[in-house]
CSV table of C-alpha atoms and ligand atoms in Angstrom, one decimal:
chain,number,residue,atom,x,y,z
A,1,UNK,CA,123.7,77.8,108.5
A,2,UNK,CA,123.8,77.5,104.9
A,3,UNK,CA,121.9,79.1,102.2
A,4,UNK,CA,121.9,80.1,98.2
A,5,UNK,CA,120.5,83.6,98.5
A,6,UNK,CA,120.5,85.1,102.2
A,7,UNK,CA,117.8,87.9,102.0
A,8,UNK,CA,117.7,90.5,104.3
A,9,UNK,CA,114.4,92.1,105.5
A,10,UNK,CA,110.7,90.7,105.6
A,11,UNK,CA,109.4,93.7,103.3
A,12,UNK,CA,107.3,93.0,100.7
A,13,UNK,CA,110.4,92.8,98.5
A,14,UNK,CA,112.1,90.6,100.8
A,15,UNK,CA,108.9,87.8,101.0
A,16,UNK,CA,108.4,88.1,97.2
A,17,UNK,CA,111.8,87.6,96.2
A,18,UNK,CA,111.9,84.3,98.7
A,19,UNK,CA,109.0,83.3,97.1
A,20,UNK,CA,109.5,83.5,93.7
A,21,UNK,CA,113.1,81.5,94.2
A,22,UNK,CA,111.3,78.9,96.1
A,23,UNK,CA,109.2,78.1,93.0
A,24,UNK,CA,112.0,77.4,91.1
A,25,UNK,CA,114.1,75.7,93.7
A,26,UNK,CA,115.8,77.6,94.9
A,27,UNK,CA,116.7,78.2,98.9
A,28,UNK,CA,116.6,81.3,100.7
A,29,UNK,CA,116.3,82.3,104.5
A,30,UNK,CA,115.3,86.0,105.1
A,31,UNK,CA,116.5,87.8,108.4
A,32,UNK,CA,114.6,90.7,109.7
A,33,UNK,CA,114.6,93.1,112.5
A,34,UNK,CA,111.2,93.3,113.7
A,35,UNK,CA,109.1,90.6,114.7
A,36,UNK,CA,106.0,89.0,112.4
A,37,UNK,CA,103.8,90.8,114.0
A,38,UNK,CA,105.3,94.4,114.0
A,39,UNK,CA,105.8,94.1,110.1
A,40,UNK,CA,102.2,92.9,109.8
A,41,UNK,CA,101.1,95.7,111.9
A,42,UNK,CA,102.6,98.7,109.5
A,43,UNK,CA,99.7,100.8,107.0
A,44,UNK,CA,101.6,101.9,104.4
A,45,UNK,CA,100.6,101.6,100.3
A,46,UNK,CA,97.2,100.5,99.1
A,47,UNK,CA,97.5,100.4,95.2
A,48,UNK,CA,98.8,97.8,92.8
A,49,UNK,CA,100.0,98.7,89.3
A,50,UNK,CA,98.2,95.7,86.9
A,51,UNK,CA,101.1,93.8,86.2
A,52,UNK,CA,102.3,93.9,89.5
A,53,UNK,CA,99.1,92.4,90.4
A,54,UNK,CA,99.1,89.8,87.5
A,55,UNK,CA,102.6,88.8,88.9
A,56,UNK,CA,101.5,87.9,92.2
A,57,UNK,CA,98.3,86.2,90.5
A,58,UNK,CA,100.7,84.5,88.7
A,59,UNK,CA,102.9,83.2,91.6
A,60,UNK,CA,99.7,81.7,93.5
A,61,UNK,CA,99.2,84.6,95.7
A,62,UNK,CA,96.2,85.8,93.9
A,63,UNK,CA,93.6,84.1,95.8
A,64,UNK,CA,92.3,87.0,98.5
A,65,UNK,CA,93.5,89.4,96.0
A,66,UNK,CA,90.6,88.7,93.9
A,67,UNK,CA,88.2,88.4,96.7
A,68,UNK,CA,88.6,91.4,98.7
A,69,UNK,CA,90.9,93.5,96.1
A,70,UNK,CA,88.7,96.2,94.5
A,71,UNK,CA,89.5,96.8,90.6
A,72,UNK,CA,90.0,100.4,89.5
A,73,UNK,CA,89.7,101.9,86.2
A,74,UNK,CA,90.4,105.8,87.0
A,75,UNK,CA,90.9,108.2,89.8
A,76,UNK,CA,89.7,111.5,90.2
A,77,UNK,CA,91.8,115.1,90.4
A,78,UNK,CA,90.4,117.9,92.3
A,79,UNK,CA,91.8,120.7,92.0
A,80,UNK,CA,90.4,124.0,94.3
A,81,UNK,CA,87.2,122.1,93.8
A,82,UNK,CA,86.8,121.3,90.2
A,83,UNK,CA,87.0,117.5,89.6
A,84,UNK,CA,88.0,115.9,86.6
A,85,UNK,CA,88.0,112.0,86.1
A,86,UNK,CA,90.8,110.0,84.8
A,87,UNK,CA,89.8,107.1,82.8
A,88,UNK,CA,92.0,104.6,82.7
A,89,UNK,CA,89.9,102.0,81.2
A,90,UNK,CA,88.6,104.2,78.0
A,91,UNK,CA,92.2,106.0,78.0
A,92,UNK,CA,94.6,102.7,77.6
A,93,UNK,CA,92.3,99.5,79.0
A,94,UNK,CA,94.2,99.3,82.1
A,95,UNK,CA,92.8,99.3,85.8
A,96,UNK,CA,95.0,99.2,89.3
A,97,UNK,CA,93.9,97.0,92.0
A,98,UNK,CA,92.8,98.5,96.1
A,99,UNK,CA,94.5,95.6,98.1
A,100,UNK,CA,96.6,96.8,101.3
A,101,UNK,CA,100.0,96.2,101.4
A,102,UNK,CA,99.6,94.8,104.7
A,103,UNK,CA,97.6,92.0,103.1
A,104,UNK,CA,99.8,91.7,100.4
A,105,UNK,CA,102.5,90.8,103.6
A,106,UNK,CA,99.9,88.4,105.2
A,107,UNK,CA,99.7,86.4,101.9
A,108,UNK,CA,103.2,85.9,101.2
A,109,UNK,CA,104.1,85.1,104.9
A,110,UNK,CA,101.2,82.4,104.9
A,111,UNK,CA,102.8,81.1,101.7
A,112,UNK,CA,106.2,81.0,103.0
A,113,UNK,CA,104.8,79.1,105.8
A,114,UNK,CA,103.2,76.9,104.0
A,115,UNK,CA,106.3,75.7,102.2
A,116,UNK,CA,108.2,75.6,104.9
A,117,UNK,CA,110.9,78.6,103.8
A,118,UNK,CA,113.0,79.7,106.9
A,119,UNK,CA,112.8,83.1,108.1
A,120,UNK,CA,114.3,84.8,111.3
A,121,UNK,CA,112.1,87.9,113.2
A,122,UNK,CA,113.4,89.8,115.9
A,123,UNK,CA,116.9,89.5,114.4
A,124,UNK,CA,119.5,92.4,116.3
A,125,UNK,CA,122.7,93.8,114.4
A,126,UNK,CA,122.4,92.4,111.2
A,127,UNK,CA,125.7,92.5,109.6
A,128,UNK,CA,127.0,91.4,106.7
A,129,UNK,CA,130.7,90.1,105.5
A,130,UNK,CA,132.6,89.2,102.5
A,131,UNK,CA,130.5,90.5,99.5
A,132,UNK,CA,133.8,91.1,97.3
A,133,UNK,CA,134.7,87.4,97.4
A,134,UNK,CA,133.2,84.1,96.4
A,135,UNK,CA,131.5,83.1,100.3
A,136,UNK,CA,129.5,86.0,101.8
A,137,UNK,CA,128.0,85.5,104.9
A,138,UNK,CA,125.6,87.2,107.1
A,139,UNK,CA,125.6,87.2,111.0
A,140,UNK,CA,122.7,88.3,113.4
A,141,UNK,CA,122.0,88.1,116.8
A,142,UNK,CA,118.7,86.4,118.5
A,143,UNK,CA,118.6,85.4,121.9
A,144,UNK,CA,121.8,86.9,122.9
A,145,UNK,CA,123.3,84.1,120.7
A,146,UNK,CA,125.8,85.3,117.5
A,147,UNK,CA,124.4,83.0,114.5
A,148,UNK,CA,126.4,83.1,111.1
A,149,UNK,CA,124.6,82.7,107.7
A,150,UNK,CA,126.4,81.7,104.6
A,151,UNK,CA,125.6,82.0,100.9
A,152,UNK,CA,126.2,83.2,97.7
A,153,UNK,CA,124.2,86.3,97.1
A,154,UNK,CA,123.0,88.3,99.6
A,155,UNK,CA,119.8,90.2,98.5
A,156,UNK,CA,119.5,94.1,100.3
A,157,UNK,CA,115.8,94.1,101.0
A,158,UNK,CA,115.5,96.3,104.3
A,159,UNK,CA,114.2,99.5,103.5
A,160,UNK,CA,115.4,102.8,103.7
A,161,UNK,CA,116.7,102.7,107.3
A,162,UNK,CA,118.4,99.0,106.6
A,163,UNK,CA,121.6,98.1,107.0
A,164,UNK,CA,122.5,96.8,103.0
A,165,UNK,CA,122.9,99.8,101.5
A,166,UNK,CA,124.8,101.3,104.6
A,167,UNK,CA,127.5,98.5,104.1
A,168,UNK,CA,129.2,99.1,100.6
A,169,UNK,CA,131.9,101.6,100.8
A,170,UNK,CA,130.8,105.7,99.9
A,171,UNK,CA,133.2,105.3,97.0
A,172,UNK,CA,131.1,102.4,95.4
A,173,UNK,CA,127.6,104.2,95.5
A,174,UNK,CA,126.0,107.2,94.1
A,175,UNK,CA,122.6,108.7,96.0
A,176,UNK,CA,120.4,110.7,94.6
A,177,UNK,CA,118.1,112.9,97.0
A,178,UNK,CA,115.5,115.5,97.0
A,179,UNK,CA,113.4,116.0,100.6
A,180,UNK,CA,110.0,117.3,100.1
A,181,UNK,CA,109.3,119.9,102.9
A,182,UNK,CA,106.1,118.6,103.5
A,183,UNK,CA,104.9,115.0,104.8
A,184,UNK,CA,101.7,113.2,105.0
A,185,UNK,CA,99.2,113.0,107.7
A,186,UNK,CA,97.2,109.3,107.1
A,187,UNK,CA,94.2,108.3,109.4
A,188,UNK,CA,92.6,104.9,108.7
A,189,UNK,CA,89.1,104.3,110.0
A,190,UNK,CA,86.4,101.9,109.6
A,191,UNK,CA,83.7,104.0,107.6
A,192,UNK,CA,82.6,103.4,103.7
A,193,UNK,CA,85.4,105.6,101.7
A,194,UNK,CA,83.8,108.8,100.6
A,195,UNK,CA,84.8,108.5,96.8
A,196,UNK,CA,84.2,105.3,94.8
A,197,UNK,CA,87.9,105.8,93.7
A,198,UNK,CA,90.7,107.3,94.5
A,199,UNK,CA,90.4,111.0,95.2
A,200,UNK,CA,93.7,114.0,94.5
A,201,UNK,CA,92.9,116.8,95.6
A,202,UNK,CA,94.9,120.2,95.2
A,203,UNK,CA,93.9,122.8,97.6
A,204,UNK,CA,95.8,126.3,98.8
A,205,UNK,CA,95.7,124.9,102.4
A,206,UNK,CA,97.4,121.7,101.1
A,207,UNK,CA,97.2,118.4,99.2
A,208,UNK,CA,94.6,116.1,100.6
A,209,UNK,CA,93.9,112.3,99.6
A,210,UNK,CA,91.2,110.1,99.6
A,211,UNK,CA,91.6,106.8,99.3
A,212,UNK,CA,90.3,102.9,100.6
A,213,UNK,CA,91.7,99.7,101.5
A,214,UNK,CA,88.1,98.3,101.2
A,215,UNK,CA,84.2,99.0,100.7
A,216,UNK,CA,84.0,99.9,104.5
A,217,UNK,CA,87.7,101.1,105.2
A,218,UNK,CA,88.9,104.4,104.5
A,219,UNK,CA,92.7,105.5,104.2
A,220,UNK,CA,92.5,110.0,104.3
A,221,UNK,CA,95.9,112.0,104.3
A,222,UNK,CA,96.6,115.6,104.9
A,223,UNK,CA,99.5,117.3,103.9
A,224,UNK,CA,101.3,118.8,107.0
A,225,UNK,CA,104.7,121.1,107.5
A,226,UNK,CA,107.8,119.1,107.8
A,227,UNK,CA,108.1,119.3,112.1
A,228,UNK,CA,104.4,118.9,112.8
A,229,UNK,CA,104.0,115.9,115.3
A,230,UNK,CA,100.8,113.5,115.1
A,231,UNK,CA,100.2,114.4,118.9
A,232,UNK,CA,98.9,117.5,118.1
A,233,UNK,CA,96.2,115.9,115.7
A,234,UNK,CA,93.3,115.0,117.2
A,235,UNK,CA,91.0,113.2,114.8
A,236,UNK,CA,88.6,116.1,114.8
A,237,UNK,CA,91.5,118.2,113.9
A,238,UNK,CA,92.2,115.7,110.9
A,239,UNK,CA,88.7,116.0,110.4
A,240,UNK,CA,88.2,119.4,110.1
A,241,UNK,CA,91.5,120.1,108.2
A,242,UNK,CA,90.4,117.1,105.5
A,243,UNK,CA,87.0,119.1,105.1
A,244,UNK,CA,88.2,122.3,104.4
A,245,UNK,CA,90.3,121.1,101.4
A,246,UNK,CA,87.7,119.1,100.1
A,247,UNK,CA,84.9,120.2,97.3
A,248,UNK,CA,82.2,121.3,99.6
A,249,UNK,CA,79.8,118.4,98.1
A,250,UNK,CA,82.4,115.8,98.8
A,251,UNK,CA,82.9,117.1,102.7
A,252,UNK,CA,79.7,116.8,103.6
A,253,UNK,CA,79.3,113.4,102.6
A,254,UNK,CA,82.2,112.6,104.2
A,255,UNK,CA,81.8,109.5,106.9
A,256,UNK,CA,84.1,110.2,109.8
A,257,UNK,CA,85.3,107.8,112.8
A,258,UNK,CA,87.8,107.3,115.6
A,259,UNK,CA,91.0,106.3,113.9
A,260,UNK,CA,92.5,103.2,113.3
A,261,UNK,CA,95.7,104.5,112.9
A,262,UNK,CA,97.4,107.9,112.6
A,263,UNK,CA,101.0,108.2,111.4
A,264,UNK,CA,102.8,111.0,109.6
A,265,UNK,CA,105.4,109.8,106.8
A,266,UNK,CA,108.1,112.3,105.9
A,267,UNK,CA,108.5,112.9,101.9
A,268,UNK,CA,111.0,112.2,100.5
A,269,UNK,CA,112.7,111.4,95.9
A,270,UNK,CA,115.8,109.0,96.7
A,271,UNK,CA,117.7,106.6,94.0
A,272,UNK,CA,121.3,104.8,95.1
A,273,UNK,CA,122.8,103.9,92.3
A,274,UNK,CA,124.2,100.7,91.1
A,275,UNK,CA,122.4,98.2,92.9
A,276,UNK,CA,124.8,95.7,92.6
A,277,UNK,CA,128.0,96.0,94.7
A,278,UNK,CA,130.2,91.9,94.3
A,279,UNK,CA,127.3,89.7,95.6
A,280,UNK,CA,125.3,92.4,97.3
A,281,UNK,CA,122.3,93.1,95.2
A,282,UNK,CA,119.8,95.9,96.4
A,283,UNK,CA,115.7,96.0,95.4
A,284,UNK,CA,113.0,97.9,96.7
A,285,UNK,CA,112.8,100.7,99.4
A,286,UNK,CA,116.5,99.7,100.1
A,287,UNK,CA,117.7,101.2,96.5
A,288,UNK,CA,115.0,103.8,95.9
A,289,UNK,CA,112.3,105.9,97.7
A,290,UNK,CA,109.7,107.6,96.3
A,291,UNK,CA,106.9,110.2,97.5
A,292,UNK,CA,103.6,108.3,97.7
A,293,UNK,CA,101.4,110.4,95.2
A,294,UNK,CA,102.4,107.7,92.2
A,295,UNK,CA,101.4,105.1,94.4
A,296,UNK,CA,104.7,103.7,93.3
A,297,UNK,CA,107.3,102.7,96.3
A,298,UNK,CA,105.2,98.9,96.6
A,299,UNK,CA,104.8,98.6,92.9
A,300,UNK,CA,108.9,99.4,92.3
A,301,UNK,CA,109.3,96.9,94.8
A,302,UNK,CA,107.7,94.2,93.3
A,303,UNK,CA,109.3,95.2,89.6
A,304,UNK,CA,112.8,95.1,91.0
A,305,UNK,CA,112.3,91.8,92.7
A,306,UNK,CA,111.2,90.1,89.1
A,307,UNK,CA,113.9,91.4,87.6
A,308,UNK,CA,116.0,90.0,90.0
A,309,UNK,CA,114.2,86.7,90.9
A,310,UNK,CA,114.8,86.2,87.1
A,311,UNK,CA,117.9,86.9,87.4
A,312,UNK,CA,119.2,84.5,89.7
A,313,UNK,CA,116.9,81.9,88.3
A,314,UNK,CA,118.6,81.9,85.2
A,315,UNK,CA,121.9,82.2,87.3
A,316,UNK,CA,121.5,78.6,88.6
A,317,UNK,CA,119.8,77.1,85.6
A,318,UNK,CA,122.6,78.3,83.1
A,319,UNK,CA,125.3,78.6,85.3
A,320,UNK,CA,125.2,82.3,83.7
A,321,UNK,CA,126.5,85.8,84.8
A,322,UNK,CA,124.6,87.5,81.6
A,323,UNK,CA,121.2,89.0,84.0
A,324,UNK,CA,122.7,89.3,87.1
A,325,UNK,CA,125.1,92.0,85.9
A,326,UNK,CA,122.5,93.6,83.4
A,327,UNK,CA,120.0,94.0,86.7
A,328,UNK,CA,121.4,97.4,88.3
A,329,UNK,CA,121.2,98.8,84.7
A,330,UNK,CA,117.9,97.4,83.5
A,331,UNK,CA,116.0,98.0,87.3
A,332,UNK,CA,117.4,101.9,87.4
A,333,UNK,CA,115.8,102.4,83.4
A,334,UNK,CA,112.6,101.6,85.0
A,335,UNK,CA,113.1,103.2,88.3
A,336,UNK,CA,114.0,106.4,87.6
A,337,UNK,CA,110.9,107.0,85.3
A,338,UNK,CA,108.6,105.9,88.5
A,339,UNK,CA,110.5,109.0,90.2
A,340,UNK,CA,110.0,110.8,87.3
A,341,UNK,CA,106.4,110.5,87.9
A,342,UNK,CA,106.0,110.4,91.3
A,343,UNK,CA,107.7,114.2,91.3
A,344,UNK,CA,105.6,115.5,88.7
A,345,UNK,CA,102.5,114.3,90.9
A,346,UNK,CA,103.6,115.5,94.1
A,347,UNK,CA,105.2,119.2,92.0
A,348,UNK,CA,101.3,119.2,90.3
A,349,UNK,CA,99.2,118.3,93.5
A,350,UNK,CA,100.9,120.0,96.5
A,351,UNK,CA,101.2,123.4,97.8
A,352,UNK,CA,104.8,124.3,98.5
A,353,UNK,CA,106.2,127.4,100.4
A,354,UNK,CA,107.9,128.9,97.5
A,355,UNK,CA,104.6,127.9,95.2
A,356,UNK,CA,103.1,131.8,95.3
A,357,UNK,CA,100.9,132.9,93.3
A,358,UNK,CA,102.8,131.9,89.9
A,359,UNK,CA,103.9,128.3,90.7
A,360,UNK,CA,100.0,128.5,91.3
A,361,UNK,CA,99.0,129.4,88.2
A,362,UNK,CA,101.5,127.1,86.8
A,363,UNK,CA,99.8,124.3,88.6
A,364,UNK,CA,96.6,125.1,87.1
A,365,UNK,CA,97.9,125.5,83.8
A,366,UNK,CA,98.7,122.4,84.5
A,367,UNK,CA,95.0,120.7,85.6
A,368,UNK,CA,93.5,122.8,82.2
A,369,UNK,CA,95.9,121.1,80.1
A,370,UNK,CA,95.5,117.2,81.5
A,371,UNK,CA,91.9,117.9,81.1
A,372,UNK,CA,91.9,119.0,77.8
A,373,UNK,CA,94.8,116.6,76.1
A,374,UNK,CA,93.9,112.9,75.6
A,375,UNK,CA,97.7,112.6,75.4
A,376,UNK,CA,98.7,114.1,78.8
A,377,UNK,CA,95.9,111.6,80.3
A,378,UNK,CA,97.3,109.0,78.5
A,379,UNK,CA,100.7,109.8,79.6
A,380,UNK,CA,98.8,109.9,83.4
A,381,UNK,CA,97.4,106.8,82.8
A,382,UNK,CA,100.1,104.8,81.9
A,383,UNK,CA,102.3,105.8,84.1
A,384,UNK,CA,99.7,105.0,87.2
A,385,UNK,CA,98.8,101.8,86.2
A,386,UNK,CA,102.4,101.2,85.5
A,387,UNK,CA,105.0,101.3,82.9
A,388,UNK,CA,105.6,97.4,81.2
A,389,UNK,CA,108.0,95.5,83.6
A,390,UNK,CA,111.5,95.1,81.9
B,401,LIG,C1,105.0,105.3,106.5
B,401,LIG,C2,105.0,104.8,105.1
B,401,LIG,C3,103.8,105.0,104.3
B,401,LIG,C4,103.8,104.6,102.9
B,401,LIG,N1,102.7,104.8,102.2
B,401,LIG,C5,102.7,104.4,100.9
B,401,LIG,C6,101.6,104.6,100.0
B,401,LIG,O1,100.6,105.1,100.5
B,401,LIG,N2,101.7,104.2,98.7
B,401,LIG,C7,102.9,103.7,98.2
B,401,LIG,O2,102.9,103.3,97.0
B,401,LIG,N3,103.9,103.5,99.0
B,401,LIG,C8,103.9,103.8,100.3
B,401,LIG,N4,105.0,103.6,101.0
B,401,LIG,C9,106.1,103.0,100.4
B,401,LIG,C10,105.9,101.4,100.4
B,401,LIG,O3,105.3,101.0,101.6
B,401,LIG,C11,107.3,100.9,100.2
B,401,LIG,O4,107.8,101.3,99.0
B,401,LIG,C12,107.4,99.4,100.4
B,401,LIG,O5,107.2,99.0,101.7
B,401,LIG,C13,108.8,98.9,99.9
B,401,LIG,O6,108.9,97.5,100.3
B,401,LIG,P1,110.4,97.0,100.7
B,401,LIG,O7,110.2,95.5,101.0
B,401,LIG,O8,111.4,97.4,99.7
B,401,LIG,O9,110.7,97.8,102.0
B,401,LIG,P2,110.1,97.7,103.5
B,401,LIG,O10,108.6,97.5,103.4
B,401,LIG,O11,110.5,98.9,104.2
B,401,LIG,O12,110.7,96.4,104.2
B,401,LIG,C14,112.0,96.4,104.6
B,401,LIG,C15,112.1,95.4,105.8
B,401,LIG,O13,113.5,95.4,106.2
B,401,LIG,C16,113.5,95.4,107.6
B,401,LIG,N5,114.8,95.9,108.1
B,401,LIG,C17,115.2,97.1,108.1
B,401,LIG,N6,116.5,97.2,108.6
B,401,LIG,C18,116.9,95.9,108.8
B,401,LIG,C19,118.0,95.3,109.3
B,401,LIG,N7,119.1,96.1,109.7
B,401,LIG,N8,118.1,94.0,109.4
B,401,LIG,C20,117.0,93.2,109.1
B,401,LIG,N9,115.9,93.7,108.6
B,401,LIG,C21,115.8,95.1,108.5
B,401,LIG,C22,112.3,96.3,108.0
B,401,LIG,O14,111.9,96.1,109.3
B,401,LIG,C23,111.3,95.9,107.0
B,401,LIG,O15,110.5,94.9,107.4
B,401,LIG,C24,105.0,104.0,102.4
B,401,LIG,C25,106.1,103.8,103.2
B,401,LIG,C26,106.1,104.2,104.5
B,401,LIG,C27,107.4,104.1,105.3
């Protein structure tokens, strides 16, 4: 098999990039691990910054985006039970937009359908060959049968745990890393979310979240010790745990279910740098990870892939280099002030063992100030909704 850009992994980086060459001609085929359904089946991010959303407007995948998306202009910070709103609307005239990354997955895999783009699930022992000369290839196994794929880029879009970033040599790559000692408990379940909008709250049991994927879904979280396992959660554990870290008011209005889904995602500030290694290019969770209290890792994602979508685009149009090797630099200037962010919500919101009773202080200090300085919710603001796209 032949290909111009071989792109590994059916993330949302993976389908967006495919898509956005397709629309300007140019052919992919994405390989990835899991099957269709299994990538369909993961709960993971819920927010989109509003240009990420305008992008995918833009592409043609805004259509049940702007049916069953719900348009945000603040969120609320709680912290031991005082609540303050952000306003993102009156602070800088920006909103986010509630649509699941899961359906965010559904539409681009419908589209890629739709134009008939190849992709291969259930691929085993992706490997890939050659990115230091002119023909890279990719092989992969299906079937028991070795298949080889041949291209000239190969795009790393396969996560943290993917095999991209894994491939170039330790001498050619320099990771950044900071493990949170906490992770996040999430239970989804089918009751009306208890806040209008998205809900922070800081609490001396722990950080708790609540947030929505629609008017009658509900996404909670709980942060829990590094080591806990979700087996010992029963929901009326989660339930009772959520409660007590919740304004009292709140609680009791709270709607409660059996669970959807209950999973526990480590934390967990990661950057490789470059992101371009010969004709290897890395975008999204492959390159970068990021705790979720920015609501960032899907919305870095998607930036990385315009970048480099425009990249190559240009590549084939002008038969020029000149974007392609400015996109390591120009994606990492934009990255790193997303994990900039992300740790400064996650130092703010959550209680860590060597907080005490100063780092508490400290994190109050912290609330008064936001609450009383336009600036610092500006500076909240426009970094949630997200920074301008390169
Ligand atoms: C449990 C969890 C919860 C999250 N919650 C939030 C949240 O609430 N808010 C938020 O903003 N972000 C959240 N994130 C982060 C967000 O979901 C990611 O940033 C986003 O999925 C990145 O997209 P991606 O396409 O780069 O990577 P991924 O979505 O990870 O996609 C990579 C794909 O590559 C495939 N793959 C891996 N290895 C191989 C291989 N060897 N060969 C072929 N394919 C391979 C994987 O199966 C996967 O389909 C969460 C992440 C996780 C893991």
């Amino acid at each position: 098999m032949r290909t111009q850009i071989a792109i590994i992994g059916a993330g949302p980086a993976g389908l967006l990039l495919g898509h956005l060459l397709h629309r300007a001609g140019i052919d992919t085929i994405i390989i990835e691990r899991q099957s269709a359904d299994y990538v369909l089946g993961r709960i993971r991010a819920g927010v989109i910054e509003q240009e990420a959303a305008e992008l995918l407007d833009a592409s043609g995948l805004g259509k049940r985006m702007h049916a069953e998306g719900l348009v945000h202009h603040g969120i609320e910070l709680a912290f031991d039970g005082d609540t303050y709103r952000v306003d993102f609307k009156k602070l800088i005239g920006k909103h986010v937009v509630v649509y699941g990354q899961t359906e965010v997955t559904r539409d681009l895999m419908e589209a890629r359908e739709g134009f008939g783009g190849q992709s291969v699930y259930s691929a085993a022992n992706v490997a890939i060959h050659d990115i230091d000369g002119a023909s890279p290839s990719i092989t992969y196994e299906k079937d028991g049968v070795t298949h080889t794929v041949e291209c000239d880029y190969i795009a790393g879009c396969d996560g943290y745990h993917g095999v991209s970033r894994k491939s170039v040599s330790k001498s050619a790559i320099t990771e950044f890393e900071r493990v949170y000692p906490f992770g996040w408990l999430g239970l989804l379940v089918d009751q009306p979310p208890v806040t209008e909008e998205i809900h922070y709250a800081h609490h001396e049991r722990g950080f708790a979240l609540c947030s929505l994927r629609s008017p009658s879904r509900a996404r909670y979280y709980v942060q829990v010790e590094n080591g806990e396992k979700v087996e010992d959660w029963s929901d009326e554990r989660f339930w009772d745990e959520l409660r007590a870290r919740l304004d009292p008011e709140i609680a009791g209005n709270l709607k409660t279910g059996p669970s959807l889904e209950k999973s526990i995602a480590p934390l967990r500030s990661f950057v490789a740098e470059p992101l371009r290694f010969g004709r290897l290019f890395l975008a999204g969770d492959a390159a970068h990870i990021v705790p979720p209290t920015g609501a960032k890792g899907l919305n870095l994602a998607i930036g990385d892939v315009k970048l480099l979508s425009e990249a190559m685009i240009e590549h084939y149009a002008d038969k020029s280099e000149a974007s392609l090797g400015v996109y390591s630099e120009k994606a990492l200037e934009r990255i790193w002030k997303a994990e900039r962010f992300s740790w400064w919500m996650t130092s703010f919101l959550h209680t860590f063992p060597e907080t005490g009773p100063f780092g508490r202080r400290i994190q109050r200090a912290d609330f008064e100030y936001l609450i009383g300085s336009t600036a610092a919710q500006q500076s909240l603001a426009e970094n949630y909704v997200g920074l301008p796209f390169a």
